[in-house]
């Protein structure tokens, strides 16, 4: 069987079941409001949102891999590209762009112009410390964690805080490179091991 | 992308033009989010009644906003004041916007004069939820009940 080509985000989004974005937006708003009432501190709410996002991310990656036919990404650039072009499109119906690469390719920014989470949202003065969309950074962190990539995700710009776009900074900490063995390398290795043990 | 320069700064969220509401997200995105809502609330309560009440609260928050939104967008800023009109507004317009279809049926109860039922065979929020045995009667539909209740409430009809 020939390898299946990765599908574009648009094609997947056109084929999955969809719901009205307003239901999604308002439900998310209800969650944030509940958290604010329960936890009181904006800092705590940020943490909880990030945790919820992480929980989602570790489950979401399964669906993502199953539907997108994306194979293993060779480097971090490819990974971020897939997140921005396929991931965001597939789940939220929006496209993001990747910019601001540093020299050694371990740090970049994902910029969102459209963000379905924030329709109808305005931050009151007493919530200035809140990262309203913190769940998104948790999702990305959780999903990448499941494919053996440790990342740190932080918000650099936020429309709700008066910036012109949403900017998420992804910092990759490539800790587990040793796991990144090509399949044929592993095959050869196991043959060698076999020979050694049968001697 | 065409979106260059699209985002304009508004000092106030109310100054923004109202969207047409045609934007969509994937069902799984919503399902993931909703399941987190349920799981989080599960950590906050001791019993099922409490959990349902909290979900209903969340529904309240959604319902109140949906009502505002739809009144502005679809009904030229008028609200229904008569019982049947409100119920059919919930049954058709609200359901259609939120869940993409009209609710299965709207019936009048036989036991009480003021009892009505809106029924729906496959509730969107229950789709991916399986209820463990020890939580027998729990129903995520409480979230939707909250949505419906507040709409009726704000139109001054009592719902049980």
Coordinates of C-alpha atoms in Angstrom, one line a residue, chain B:
Chain B
X1 CA -4.8 35.1 4.2
X2 CA -7.4 37.8 3.4
X3 CA -7.5 38.7 7.0
X4 CA -4.8 41.4 6.8
X5 CA -5.9 44.5 8.7
X6 CA -9.2 42.8 9.5
X7 CA -8.9 43.0 13.2
X8 CA -9.9 46.4 14.3
X9 CA -9.5 47.7 17.8
X10 CA -12.7 48.5 19.6
X11 CA -12.5 50.1 22.9
X12 CA -15.7 48.3 24.0
X13 CA -17.0 44.9 23.1
X14 CA -20.4 46.4 22.5
X15 CA -19.1 48.6 19.7
X16 CA -18.3 45.6 17.6
X17 CA -20.6 44.7 14.9
X18 CA -22.7 41.6 15.6
X19 CA -21.4 38.6 13.7
X20 CA -23.8 36.6 11.5
X21 CA -23.1 33.5 13.6
X22 CA -22.2 31.3 10.8
X23 CA -18.8 30.4 12.1
X24 CA -18.2 26.8 13.1
X25 CA -15.8 24.7 15.1
X26 CA -15.4 21.0 15.1
X27 CA -17.7 18.9 17.2
X28 CA -14.7 17.2 18.9
X29 CA -13.4 20.6 20.0
X30 CA -16.7 21.2 21.7
X31 CA -16.9 17.7 23.1
X32 CA -13.4 18.0 24.6
X33 CA -14.2 21.3 26.2
X34 CA -17.5 20.1 27.5
X35 CA -16.0 17.0 29.1
X36 CA -13.4 19.2 30.8
X37 CA -16.3 21.3 32.2
X38 CA -18.0 18.2 33.6
X39 CA -14.8 16.8 35.0
X40 CA -13.8 20.0 36.6
X41 CA -17.1 20.3 38.2
X42 CA -16.9 16.8 39.4
X43 CA -13.9 17.7 41.5
X44 CA -15.8 20.5 43.1
X45 CA -18.8 18.5 44.4
X46 CA -19.8 15.6 46.7
X47 CA -23.0 14.4 45.1
X48 CA -24.8 14.2 41.8
X49 CA -27.5 16.8 42.6
X50 CA -24.8 19.3 43.3
X51 CA -23.0 18.4 40.1
X52 CA -26.1 18.9 38.1
X53 CA -26.8 22.1 39.8
X54 CA -23.4 23.4 38.8
X55 CA -23.8 22.3 35.3
X56 CA -27.1 24.0 35.2
X57 CA -25.4 27.2 36.5
X58 CA -23.0 27.0 33.6
X59 CA -26.0 26.6 31.3
X60 CA -27.6 29.6 32.8
X61 CA -24.6 31.7 31.9
X62 CA -24.8 30.5 28.3
X63 CA -28.6 30.8 28.0
X64 CA -28.8 34.4 29.1
X65 CA -26.3 35.4 26.5
X66 CA -27.9 33.3 23.7
X67 CA -31.2 35.0 24.4
X68 CA -29.6 38.5 24.1
X69 CA -27.8 37.5 21.0
X70 CA -30.7 36.0 19.2
X71 CA -33.1 38.7 20.2
X72 CA -30.8 41.2 18.6
X73 CA -30.0 39.2 15.6
X74 CA -33.2 37.3 14.6
X75 CA -36.1 39.1 16.2
X76 CA -35.3 42.8 15.7
X77 CA -34.8 43.3 19.4
X78 CA -38.2 42.1 20.5
X79 CA -38.8 39.5 23.1
X80 CA -41.6 37.1 23.3
X81 CA -44.0 37.6 26.2
X82 CA -46.5 34.8 25.6
X83 CA -45.8 31.4 26.9
X84 CA -46.3 29.4 23.7
X85 CA -44.3 31.8 21.6
X86 CA -41.4 31.5 24.0
X87 CA -41.5 27.8 24.0
X88 CA -41.6 27.6 20.3
X89 CA -38.8 30.1 20.1
X90 CA -36.7 27.8 22.3
X91 CA -37.8 24.7 20.5
X92 CA -37.0 26.0 17.0
X93 CA -34.8 29.1 16.9
X94 CA -32.6 28.5 19.9
X95 CA -32.2 24.8 19.3
X96 CA -31.4 25.4 15.6
X97 CA -28.7 27.9 16.4
X98 CA -27.1 25.9 19.2
X99 CA -27.4 22.4 18.0
X100 CA -28.0 22.8 14.2
X101 CA -31.5 21.3 14.3
X102 CA -34.9 21.9 15.6
X103 CA -35.8 20.0 18.8
X104 CA -37.6 16.8 18.2
X105 CA -40.9 17.8 19.8
X106 CA -42.7 20.2 21.9
X107 CA -45.6 18.8 23.8
X108 CA -48.0 19.9 26.4
X109 CA -48.0 17.9 29.6
X110 CA -51.3 16.2 30.6
X111 CA -50.9 16.4 34.4
X112 CA -50.6 20.1 34.9
X113 CA -52.1 23.0 33.0
X114 CA -48.7 24.8 32.9
X115 CA -46.5 21.8 32.0
X116 CA -44.8 21.5 28.7
X117 CA -42.0 19.3 27.5
X118 CA -39.4 19.8 24.9
X119 CA -37.9 16.5 23.9
X120 CA -34.8 15.6 22.0
X121 CA -33.7 12.1 21.2
X122 CA -30.0 12.6 20.9
X123 CA -28.8 15.5 23.0
X124 CA -25.5 16.9 21.7
X125 CA -23.9 17.2 25.1
X126 CA -24.7 13.5 25.9
X127 CA -23.2 12.2 22.8
X128 CA -19.8 11.4 24.1
X129 CA -20.6 11.0 27.7
X130 CA -21.0 7.6 29.3
X131 CA -22.2 7.6 32.8
X132 CA -20.6 5.3 35.4
X133 CA -23.1 3.0 37.2
X134 CA -22.6 4.6 40.6
X135 CA -23.8 7.9 39.2
X136 CA -27.1 6.5 37.9
X137 CA -29.4 9.4 37.5
X138 CA -26.9 12.0 36.4
X139 CA -27.6 13.7 33.2
X140 CA -25.4 16.2 31.4
X141 CA -28.7 17.5 29.9
X142 CA -28.8 19.7 33.0
X143 CA -26.5 22.0 31.1
X144 CA -29.1 22.4 28.4
X145 CA -31.9 22.6 31.0
X146 CA -30.0 25.6 32.4
X147 CA -29.9 27.3 29.1
X148 CA -33.7 26.8 28.5
X149 CA -34.6 27.8 32.0
X150 CA -32.9 31.1 32.0
X151 CA -34.4 32.1 28.6
X152 CA -37.8 31.4 30.0
X153 CA -37.0 33.2 33.2
X154 CA -35.8 36.3 31.4
X155 CA -39.0 36.3 29.5
X156 CA -40.8 35.9 32.8
X157 CA -42.2 32.4 32.5
X158 CA -41.5 29.9 35.1
X159 CA -40.1 26.5 34.1
X160 CA -39.7 23.4 36.1

